[in-house]
Amino acid sequence: MKKLLESLKVPSGKKIDLRQDYDPGYIGHFMSKEDAEDTTAAGIQLLAQQQDKLYAQNTYALLIILQALDAAGKDSTIKHVMSGVNPQGVQVTSFKVPSAEELDHDYLWRNYVALPLRGNIGIFNRSYYEEVLVVRVHPEYLERQQLPPVLNDQNIWSRRFLEINNFERYLVDNGIIVLKFFLNVSKDEQKRRFLKRIEEPEKNWKFSAADIHERACWDDYIDAYEEMFNNTSTPYAPWYIIPADHKWFTRLAVVSAILETLDRLHLAYPEVTIQQNEELLAAKVEMEKENVDNAGGIKKEKKKIGKKS
Ligand code: AMP
Ligand code: MG
């Protein structure tokens, strides 16, 4: 898996060609869904164990960013990969078209307030990266941001890349580990999934008319994504381009990358100090005394009842 993950990681400081270099249908050395099932299940279980330590240690936080075109499987990846973890330690935030209040703040604000607490995993279903994706593809979104005209120039994208890199550097330097996934679905597979959403009544809710308009901008999105990877995959906050035409492979790759990242943190339950240990023992003795007292109480009770009858 290590080698596989390395091939999915976007190299920092090197230009990639998203269309050429990354195959959405890639499944590594696995033959089928069944072939990967045990590995994925073991990964999900191990993630639950690691999360327990992350939470107990209360030192690091993990921020997972998910970006993709529509129907690439962000929601189902979250549902499956996180199926074993303790909900108390995970927060998922889905970023939609910004509200009026959000637009009156700088673009990082709504992301900032949603960052995970120490010991927690935060999942961003879309994120501030939309600011160099949908906002770039549809300039009318930028117009709504009320930026001073002098700042709304052609350098805005390179400035945003820099701001994002600096922001992530700051997070990592404060113990918030940043992990970024792009679920790479092909245009053909997106069509198949859209048709399913239209044809199956219980999937209708997942489809919106806007999806078809976004599909029409496919090439613009791929260009924007490519620029984003080439500018924001850093050694401290790397992007992974996850093949997404086979959902089972997406889940396996995502859980593996999360595990590899957590592994590097050497998570462990907090060490108990001598004093804490003494307190634990004292509490135990106290409660054992309680048992003895209670047993005495029960005996007395029985005696009373015995007298009555
Ligand atoms: P969905 O994820 O299908 O619920 O759709 C959310 C929509 O919100 C997508 O079309 C995103 O492109 C859009 N969105 C998310 N963040 C932003 C943003 N910062 N500016 C404009 N649109 C956004
Ligand atoms: Mg949608």
mmCIF file of C-alpha atoms and ligand atoms in Angstrom:
data_model
loop_
_atom_site.group_PDB
_atom_site.id
_atom_site.type_symbol
_atom_site.label_atom_id
_atom_site.label_comp_id
_atom_site.label_asym_id
_atom_site.label_seq_id
_atom_site.Cartn_x
_atom_site.Cartn_y
_atom_site.Cartn_z
ATOM 1 C CA MET A 1 0.000 0.000 0.000
ATOM 2 C CA LYS A 2 2.887 2.373 0.781
ATOM 3 C CA LYS A 3 4.096 2.299 -2.802
ATOM 4 C CA LEU A 4 0.588 2.721 -4.106
ATOM 5 C CA LEU A 5 -0.034 5.714 -1.856
ATOM 6 C CA GLU A 6 3.216 7.283 -2.951
ATOM 7 C CA SER A 7 2.031 7.082 -6.571
ATOM 8 C CA LEU A 8 -1.255 8.802 -5.680
ATOM 9 C CA LYS A 9 0.422 11.632 -3.794
ATOM 10 C CA VAL A 10 0.924 14.780 -5.871
ATOM 11 C CA PRO A 11 4.645 15.604 -5.810
ATOM 12 C CA SER A 12 5.427 18.983 -4.369
ATOM 13 C CA GLY A 13 7.067 21.474 -6.686
ATOM 14 C CA LYS A 14 6.556 19.341 -9.801
ATOM 15 C CA LYS A 15 3.966 19.984 -12.480
ATOM 16 C CA ILE A 16 1.420 17.246 -13.083
ATOM 17 C CA ASP A 17 -0.901 16.610 -15.999
ATOM 18 C CA LEU A 18 -4.197 15.511 -14.489
ATOM 19 C CA ARG A 19 -5.634 14.108 -17.708
ATOM 20 C CA GLN A 20 -2.481 12.189 -18.668
ATOM 21 C CA ASP A 21 -0.949 11.039 -15.425
ATOM 22 C CA TYR A 22 -3.922 9.966 -13.311
ATOM 23 C CA ASP A 23 -6.295 7.196 -14.356
ATOM 24 C CA PRO A 24 -9.727 7.407 -12.637
ATOM 25 C CA GLY A 25 -10.216 3.659 -13.232
ATOM 26 C CA TYR A 26 -6.970 2.579 -11.556
ATOM 27 C CA ILE A 27 -7.321 -0.273 -9.021
ATOM 28 C CA GLY A 28 -3.698 -1.078 -8.195
ATOM 29 C CA HIS A 29 -2.938 -4.780 -7.841
ATOM 30 C CA PHE A 30 -6.470 -5.587 -6.712
ATOM 31 C CA MET A 31 -8.622 -7.657 -9.050
ATOM 32 C CA SER A 32 -12.105 -6.824 -7.784
ATOM 33 C CA LYS A 33 -14.204 -5.390 -4.984
ATOM 34 C CA GLU A 34 -14.185 -8.771 -3.239
ATOM 35 C CA ASP A 35 -10.422 -8.935 -3.475
ATOM 36 C CA ALA A 36 -10.083 -5.654 -1.556
ATOM 37 C CA GLU A 37 -12.850 -6.235 0.992
ATOM 38 C CA ASP A 38 -10.760 -7.691 3.814
ATOM 39 C CA THR A 39 -8.043 -5.061 3.502
ATOM 40 C CA THR A 40 -10.599 -2.241 3.583
ATOM 41 C CA ALA A 41 -12.453 -3.755 6.553
ATOM 42 C CA ALA A 42 -9.188 -4.171 8.467
ATOM 43 C CA GLY A 43 -8.271 -0.572 7.642
ATOM 44 C CA ILE A 44 -11.596 0.764 8.928
ATOM 45 C CA GLN A 45 -11.140 -1.192 12.151
ATOM 46 C CA LEU A 46 -7.590 0.038 12.609
ATOM 47 C CA LEU A 47 -8.748 3.607 12.013
ATOM 48 C CA ALA A 48 -11.192 3.242 14.921
ATOM 49 C CA GLN A 49 -8.317 2.133 17.176
ATOM 50 C CA GLN A 50 -6.101 4.996 16.069
ATOM 51 C CA GLN A 51 -8.902 7.508 16.548
ATOM 52 C CA ASP A 52 -9.344 6.305 20.125
ATOM 53 C CA LYS A 53 -5.686 7.118 20.809
ATOM 54 C CA LEU A 54 -5.854 10.430 18.947
ATOM 55 C CA TYR A 55 -8.800 11.403 21.150
ATOM 56 C CA ALA A 56 -7.211 10.204 24.390
ATOM 57 C CA GLN A 57 -3.922 11.923 23.619
ATOM 58 C CA ASN A 58 -5.677 15.234 22.832
ATOM 59 C CA THR A 59 -2.581 16.632 21.137
ATOM 60 C CA TYR A 60 -3.066 16.419 17.384
ATOM 61 C CA ALA A 61 -6.112 17.103 15.255
ATOM 62 C CA LEU A 62 -6.617 15.684 11.784
ATOM 63 C CA LEU A 63 -8.207 17.773 9.059
ATOM 64 C CA ILE A 64 -9.348 15.769 6.041
ATOM 65 C CA ILE A 65 -10.303 17.774 2.970
ATOM 66 C CA LEU A 66 -12.400 16.182 0.258
ATOM 67 C CA GLN A 67 -12.720 17.823 -3.119
ATOM 68 C CA ALA A 68 -14.206 16.441 -6.305
ATOM 69 C CA LEU A 69 -16.511 17.016 -9.209
ATOM 70 C CA ASP A 70 -20.131 15.971 -8.669
ATOM 71 C CA ALA A 71 -20.959 12.288 -8.145
ATOM 72 C CA ALA A 72 -17.340 11.317 -7.482
ATOM 73 C CA GLY A 73 -18.360 9.719 -4.174
ATOM 74 C CA LYS A 74 -17.402 12.195 -1.448
ATOM 75 C CA ASP A 75 -20.463 11.458 0.676
ATOM 76 C CA SER A 76 -20.240 7.700 0.374
ATOM 77 C CA THR A 77 -16.507 7.756 1.104
ATOM 78 C CA ILE A 78 -17.174 9.625 4.351
ATOM 79 C CA LYS A 79 -19.996 7.227 5.225
ATOM 80 C CA HIS A 80 -17.911 4.092 4.692
ATOM 81 C CA VAL A 81 -14.441 5.141 5.787
ATOM 82 C CA MET A 82 -15.752 6.670 9.018
ATOM 83 C CA SER A 83 -18.192 3.827 9.755
ATOM 84 C CA GLY A 84 -16.083 2.458 12.618
ATOM 85 C CA VAL A 85 -15.045 5.625 14.408
ATOM 86 C CA ASN A 86 -16.509 7.134 17.559
ATOM 87 C CA PRO A 87 -18.880 9.907 16.379
ATOM 88 C CA GLN A 88 -17.903 12.008 19.404
ATOM 89 C CA GLY A 89 -14.461 12.602 17.914
ATOM 90 C CA VAL A 90 -15.458 13.432 14.341
ATOM 91 C CA GLN A 91 -17.107 16.482 12.806
ATOM 92 C CA VAL A 92 -18.123 16.686 9.167
ATOM 93 C CA THR A 93 -18.690 20.115 7.631
ATOM 94 C CA SER A 94 -20.178 20.471 4.149
ATOM 95 C CA PHE A 95 -19.404 23.769 2.491
ATOM 96 C CA LYS A 96 -22.105 25.091 0.187
ATOM 97 C CA VAL A 97 -22.531 28.339 -1.742
ATOM 98 C CA PRO A 98 -21.551 30.986 0.850
ATOM 99 C CA SER A 99 -24.338 32.765 2.731
ATOM 100 C CA ALA A 100 -24.598 36.570 2.936
ATOM 101 C CA GLU A 101 -22.945 36.494 6.353
ATOM 102 C CA GLU A 102 -20.110 34.293 5.092
ATOM 103 C CA LEU A 103 -19.561 36.580 2.121
ATOM 104 C CA ASP A 104 -19.087 39.517 4.474
ATOM 105 C CA HIS A 105 -16.054 37.748 5.940
ATOM 106 C CA ASP A 106 -12.767 36.792 4.333
ATOM 107 C CA TYR A 107 -12.969 33.439 2.545
ATOM 108 C CA LEU A 108 -11.130 31.435 5.190
ATOM 109 C CA TRP A 109 -13.409 32.521 8.029
ATOM 110 C CA ARG A 110 -16.116 29.871 7.716
ATOM 111 C CA ASN A 111 -13.429 27.214 7.347
ATOM 112 C CA TYR A 112 -11.509 28.483 10.318
ATOM 113 C CA VAL A 113 -14.427 28.208 12.714
ATOM 114 C CA ALA A 114 -15.054 24.636 11.555
ATOM 115 C CA LEU A 115 -11.515 23.370 12.252
ATOM 116 C CA PRO A 116 -11.292 20.204 14.355
ATOM 117 C CA LEU A 117 -10.479 20.430 18.054
ATOM 118 C CA ARG A 118 -7.368 18.684 19.321
ATOM 119 C CA GLY A 119 -7.961 14.952 19.527
ATOM 120 C CA ASN A 120 -10.612 15.168 16.816
ATOM 121 C CA ILE A 121 -10.951 14.393 13.145
ATOM 122 C CA GLY A 122 -12.548 17.153 11.065
ATOM 123 C CA ILE A 123 -13.807 16.372 7.605
ATOM 124 C CA PHE A 124 -14.355 19.172 5.130
ATOM 125 C CA ASN A 125 -16.764 18.044 2.429
ATOM 126 C CA ARG A 126 -15.590 20.757 -0.002
ATOM 127 C CA SER A 127 -13.542 23.536 1.528
ATOM 128 C CA TYR A 128 -11.689 26.800 0.949
ATOM 129 C CA TYR A 129 -10.338 25.121 -2.168
ATOM 130 C CA GLU A 130 -13.667 25.983 -3.831
ATOM 131 C CA GLU A 131 -12.230 29.501 -3.800
ATOM 132 C CA VAL A 132 -9.773 28.529 -6.536
ATOM 133 C CA LEU A 133 -12.135 26.074 -8.262
ATOM 134 C CA VAL A 134 -15.830 26.957 -8.615
ATOM 135 C CA VAL A 135 -15.022 30.637 -8.017
ATOM 136 C CA ARG A 136 -12.426 30.515 -10.769
ATOM 137 C CA VAL A 137 -14.658 28.649 -13.195
ATOM 138 C CA HIS A 138 -17.589 31.001 -12.466
ATOM 139 C CA PRO A 139 -16.219 34.551 -12.003
ATOM 140 C CA GLU A 140 -19.669 35.786 -10.895
ATOM 141 C CA TYR A 141 -18.957 34.154 -7.519
ATOM 142 C CA LEU A 142 -15.921 36.370 -7.167
ATOM 143 C CA GLU A 143 -17.994 39.452 -7.971
ATOM 144 C CA ARG A 144 -20.259 38.652 -5.014
ATOM 145 C CA GLN A 145 -17.294 38.735 -2.650
ATOM 146 C CA GLN A 146 -17.152 42.557 -2.604
ATOM 147 C CA LEU A 147 -13.378 42.623 -2.760
ATOM 148 C CA PRO A 148 -11.674 45.994 -3.161
ATOM 149 C CA PRO A 149 -11.305 46.409 -6.955
ATOM 150 C CA VAL A 150 -7.534 46.759 -6.678
ATOM 151 C CA LEU A 151 -7.344 43.240 -5.194
ATOM 152 C CA ASN A 152 -9.604 41.713 -7.816
ATOM 153 C CA ASP A 153 -6.963 41.385 -10.495
ATOM 154 C CA GLN A 154 -5.385 38.526 -12.418
ATOM 155 C CA ASN A 155 -2.965 37.831 -9.562
ATOM 156 C CA ILE A 156 -5.779 36.823 -7.256
ATOM 157 C CA TRP A 157 -5.328 33.077 -7.903
ATOM 158 C CA SER A 158 -1.606 33.012 -7.198
ATOM 159 C CA ARG A 159 -2.236 35.080 -4.070
ATOM 160 C CA ARG A 160 -4.904 32.643 -2.945
ATOM 161 C CA PHE A 161 -2.554 29.688 -3.483
ATOM 162 C CA LEU A 162 0.011 31.420 -1.324
ATOM 163 C CA GLU A 163 -2.556 32.294 1.340
ATOM 164 C CA ILE A 164 -3.792 28.712 1.430
ATOM 165 C CA ASN A 165 -0.259 27.318 1.684
ATOM 166 C CA ASN A 166 0.543 29.727 4.503
ATOM 167 C CA PHE A 167 -2.708 28.864 6.270
ATOM 168 C CA GLU A 168 -1.978 25.134 6.072
ATOM 169 C CA ARG A 169 1.607 25.668 7.236
ATOM 170 C CA TYR A 170 0.173 27.488 10.250
ATOM 171 C CA LEU A 171 -2.260 24.648 10.960
ATOM 172 C CA VAL A 172 0.420 21.974 10.749
ATOM 173 C CA ASP A 173 2.725 24.020 12.971
ATOM 174 C CA ASN A 174 -0.062 24.012 15.543
ATOM 175 C CA GLY A 175 -0.629 20.271 15.528
ATOM 176 C CA ILE A 176 -3.485 20.183 13.009
ATOM 177 C CA ILE A 177 -2.492 17.631 10.401
ATOM 178 C CA VAL A 178 -3.838 18.410 6.928
ATOM 179 C CA LEU A 179 -4.686 15.657 4.470
ATOM 180 C CA LYS A 180 -6.256 16.453 1.107
ATOM 181 C CA PHE A 181 -8.081 14.105 -1.239
ATOM 182 C CA PHE A 182 -9.314 14.722 -4.740
ATOM 183 C CA LEU A 183 -11.692 11.983 -5.844
ATOM 184 C CA ASN A 184 -10.884 11.618 -9.508
ATOM 185 C CA VAL A 185 -13.956 10.399 -11.383
ATOM 186 C CA SER A 186 -14.067 10.129 -15.180
ATOM 187 C CA LYS A 187 -16.598 11.989 -17.269
ATOM 188 C CA ASP A 188 -18.119 8.674 -18.427
ATOM 189 C CA GLU A 189 -18.526 7.369 -14.910
ATOM 190 C CA GLN A 190 -20.075 10.657 -13.805
ATOM 191 C CA LYS A 191 -22.629 10.266 -16.584
ATOM 192 C CA ARG A 192 -23.460 6.724 -15.431
ATOM 193 C CA ARG A 193 -23.937 7.936 -11.863
ATOM 194 C CA PHE A 194 -26.045 10.935 -12.924
ATOM 195 C CA LEU A 195 -28.294 8.663 -14.996
ATOM 196 C CA LYS A 196 -28.727 6.383 -11.990
ATOM 197 C CA ARG A 197 -29.688 9.383 -9.884
ATOM 198 C CA ILE A 198 -32.323 10.303 -12.441
ATOM 199 C CA GLU A 199 -33.642 6.796 -13.033
ATOM 200 C CA GLU A 200 -33.782 5.493 -9.454
ATOM 201 C CA PRO A 201 -36.460 7.339 -7.433
ATOM 202 C CA GLU A 202 -34.626 6.916 -4.131
ATOM 203 C CA LYS A 203 -31.594 8.603 -5.692
ATOM 204 C CA ASN A 204 -33.508 11.519 -7.288
ATOM 205 C CA TRP A 205 -32.762 13.807 -4.326
ATOM 206 C CA LYS A 206 -29.057 13.595 -5.091
ATOM 207 C CA PHE A 207 -29.456 15.205 -8.492
ATOM 208 C CA SER A 208 -29.839 18.901 -9.094
ATOM 209 C CA ALA A 209 -30.289 20.737 -12.366
ATOM 210 C CA ALA A 210 -27.103 22.667 -11.587
ATOM 211 C CA ASP A 211 -25.116 19.418 -11.831
ATOM 212 C CA ILE A 212 -25.607 19.256 -15.576
ATOM 213 C CA HIS A 213 -24.398 22.856 -15.987
ATOM 214 C CA GLU A 214 -21.279 22.082 -13.984
ATOM 215 C CA ARG A 215 -20.690 18.997 -16.132
ATOM 216 C CA ALA A 216 -20.651 21.282 -19.155
ATOM 217 C CA CYS A 217 -17.686 23.099 -17.560
ATOM 218 C CA TRP A 218 -15.731 19.846 -17.147
ATOM 219 C CA ASP A 219 -12.591 21.009 -18.943
ATOM 220 C CA ASP A 220 -12.471 24.304 -17.073
ATOM 221 C CA TYR A 221 -12.692 22.401 -13.803
ATOM 222 C CA ILE A 222 -9.903 20.000 -14.756
ATOM 223 C CA ASP A 223 -7.713 23.002 -15.653
ATOM 224 C CA ALA A 224 -8.524 24.697 -12.342
ATOM 225 C CA TYR A 225 -7.813 21.486 -10.401
ATOM 226 C CA GLU A 226 -4.524 20.988 -12.183
ATOM 227 C CA GLU A 227 -3.412 24.536 -11.323
ATOM 228 C CA MET A 228 -4.492 23.950 -7.745
ATOM 229 C CA PHE A 229 -2.446 20.725 -7.433
ATOM 230 C CA ASN A 230 0.590 22.340 -8.977
ATOM 231 C CA ASN A 231 0.466 25.156 -6.465
ATOM 232 C CA THR A 232 -0.834 23.658 -3.237
ATOM 233 C CA SER A 233 0.558 20.146 -2.878
ATOM 234 C CA THR A 234 3.211 20.741 -0.254
ATOM 235 C CA PRO A 235 5.391 18.388 1.806
ATOM 236 C CA TYR A 236 3.432 19.412 4.917
ATOM 237 C CA ALA A 237 -0.056 19.228 3.359
ATOM 238 C CA PRO A 238 -0.018 16.913 0.345
ATOM 239 C CA TRP A 239 -2.793 16.259 -2.146
ATOM 240 C CA TYR A 240 -3.755 12.697 -3.011
ATOM 241 C CA ILE A 241 -5.466 12.080 -6.334
ATOM 242 C CA ILE A 242 -7.710 9.125 -5.598
ATOM 243 C CA PRO A 243 -9.029 7.055 -8.517
ATOM 244 C CA ALA A 244 -12.810 7.249 -8.127
ATOM 245 C CA ASP A 245 -14.434 5.199 -10.883
ATOM 246 C CA HIS A 246 -14.551 2.220 -8.494
ATOM 247 C CA LYS A 247 -15.956 3.236 -5.157
ATOM 248 C CA TRP A 248 -14.446 0.241 -3.376
ATOM 249 C CA PHE A 249 -10.990 1.330 -4.473
ATOM 250 C CA THR A 250 -11.628 4.935 -3.415
ATOM 251 C CA ARG A 251 -12.482 3.775 0.117
ATOM 252 C CA LEU A 252 -9.460 1.530 0.338
ATOM 253 C CA ALA A 253 -7.083 4.257 -0.852
ATOM 254 C CA VAL A 254 -8.557 6.923 1.431
ATOM 255 C CA VAL A 255 -8.508 4.778 4.564
ATOM 256 C CA SER A 256 -4.951 3.694 3.774
ATOM 257 C CA ALA A 257 -3.730 7.269 3.365
ATOM 258 C CA ILE A 258 -5.382 8.315 6.637
ATOM 259 C CA LEU A 259 -3.793 5.370 8.445
ATOM 260 C CA GLU A 260 -0.376 6.098 7.032
ATOM 261 C CA THR A 261 -0.647 9.694 8.203
ATOM 262 C CA LEU A 262 -1.817 8.743 11.697
ATOM 263 C CA ASP A 263 0.917 6.136 11.901
ATOM 264 C CA ARG A 264 3.553 8.816 11.516
ATOM 265 C CA LEU A 265 2.196 10.589 14.610
ATOM 266 C CA HIS A 266 3.066 7.610 16.863
ATOM 267 C CA LEU A 267 -0.227 7.956 18.689
ATOM 268 C CA ALA A 268 -0.390 6.430 22.156
ATOM 269 C CA TYR A 269 -2.605 6.603 25.210
ATOM 270 C CA PRO A 270 -1.357 9.234 27.654
ATOM 271 C CA GLU A 271 1.233 7.974 30.159
ATOM 272 C CA VAL A 272 0.006 7.883 33.731
ATOM 273 C CA THR A 273 2.205 9.749 36.213
ATOM 274 C CA ILE A 274 3.180 8.184 39.560
ATOM 275 C CA GLN A 275 0.777 10.543 41.283
ATOM 276 C CA GLN A 276 -2.086 9.690 38.926
ATOM 277 C CA ASN A 277 -1.348 6.017 39.439
ATOM 278 C CA GLU A 278 -1.580 6.468 43.209
ATOM 279 C CA GLU A 279 -4.889 8.273 42.747
ATOM 280 C CA LEU A 280 -6.211 5.435 40.601
ATOM 281 C CA LEU A 281 -5.249 2.870 43.218
ATOM 282 C CA ALA A 282 -6.736 4.971 46.021
ATOM 283 C CA ALA A 283 -10.017 5.240 44.078
ATOM 284 C CA LYS A 284 -10.036 1.480 43.580
ATOM 285 C CA VAL A 285 -9.496 0.815 47.302
ATOM 286 C CA GLU A 286 -12.258 3.308 48.105
ATOM 287 C CA MET A 287 -14.716 1.495 45.840
ATOM 288 C CA GLU A 288 -13.723 -1.928 47.121
ATOM 289 C CA LYS A 289 -14.468 -0.678 50.631
ATOM 290 C CA GLU A 290 -17.880 0.327 49.304
ATOM 291 C CA ASN A 291 -18.504 -3.292 48.241
ATOM 292 C CA VAL A 292 -17.595 -4.569 51.694
ATOM 293 C CA ASP A 293 -19.833 -1.940 53.360
ATOM 294 C CA ASN A 294 -22.675 -2.780 51.003
ATOM 295 C CA ALA A 295 -22.278 -6.488 51.664
ATOM 296 C CA GLY A 296 -22.541 -5.675 55.385
ATOM 297 C CA GLY A 297 -25.652 -3.666 54.638
ATOM 298 C CA ILE A 298 -27.221 -6.530 52.758
ATOM 299 C CA LYS A 299 -26.471 -8.942 55.614
ATOM 300 C CA LYS A 300 -28.081 -6.553 58.107
ATOM 301 C CA GLU A 301 -31.107 -6.200 55.836
ATOM 302 C CA LYS A 302 -31.490 -9.978 55.673
ATOM 303 C CA LYS A 303 -31.271 -10.254 59.449
ATOM 304 C CA LYS A 304 -34.082 -7.726 59.836
ATOM 305 C CA ILE A 305 -36.305 -9.580 57.406
ATOM 306 C CA GLY A 306 -35.459 -12.828 59.204
ATOM 307 C CA LYS A 307 -36.609 -11.310 62.520
ATOM 308 C CA LYS A 308 -39.952 -10.219 61.098
ATOM 309 C CA SER A 309 -40.956 -13.581 59.698
HETATM 310 P P1 AMP B 1 -23.207 19.980 -2.973
HETATM 311 O O1 AMP B 1 -21.853 19.631 -2.492
HETATM 312 O O2 AMP B 1 -23.692 19.145 -4.113
HETATM 313 O O3 AMP B 1 -24.195 20.082 -1.870
HETATM 314 O O4 AMP B 1 -23.129 21.446 -3.610
HETATM 315 C C1 AMP B 1 -22.565 22.507 -2.953
HETATM 316 C C2 AMP B 1 -22.324 23.589 -3.974
HETATM 317 O O5 AMP B 1 -21.759 24.706 -3.304
HETATM 318 C C3 AMP B 1 -21.354 23.179 -5.053
HETATM 319 O O6 AMP B 1 -21.869 23.483 -6.316
HETATM 320 C C4 AMP B 1 -20.129 24.030 -4.763
HETATM 321 O O7 AMP B 1 -19.400 24.357 -5.894
HETATM 322 C C5 AMP B 1 -20.744 25.238 -4.105
HETATM 323 N N1 AMP B 1 -19.746 25.942 -3.269
HETATM 324 C C6 AMP B 1 -19.049 25.459 -2.242
HETATM 325 N N2 AMP B 1 -18.191 26.368 -1.775
HETATM 326 C C7 AMP B 1 -18.341 27.473 -2.537
HETATM 327 C C8 AMP B 1 -17.737 28.753 -2.571
HETATM 328 N N3 AMP B 1 -16.780 29.078 -1.709
HETATM 329 N N4 AMP B 1 -18.153 29.630 -3.494
HETATM 330 C C9 AMP B 1 -19.109 29.301 -4.370
HETATM 331 N N5 AMP B 1 -19.739 28.118 -4.401
HETATM 332 C C10 AMP B 1 -19.348 27.206 -3.496
HETATM 333 MG MG MG B 2 -24.297 18.207 -5.736
#
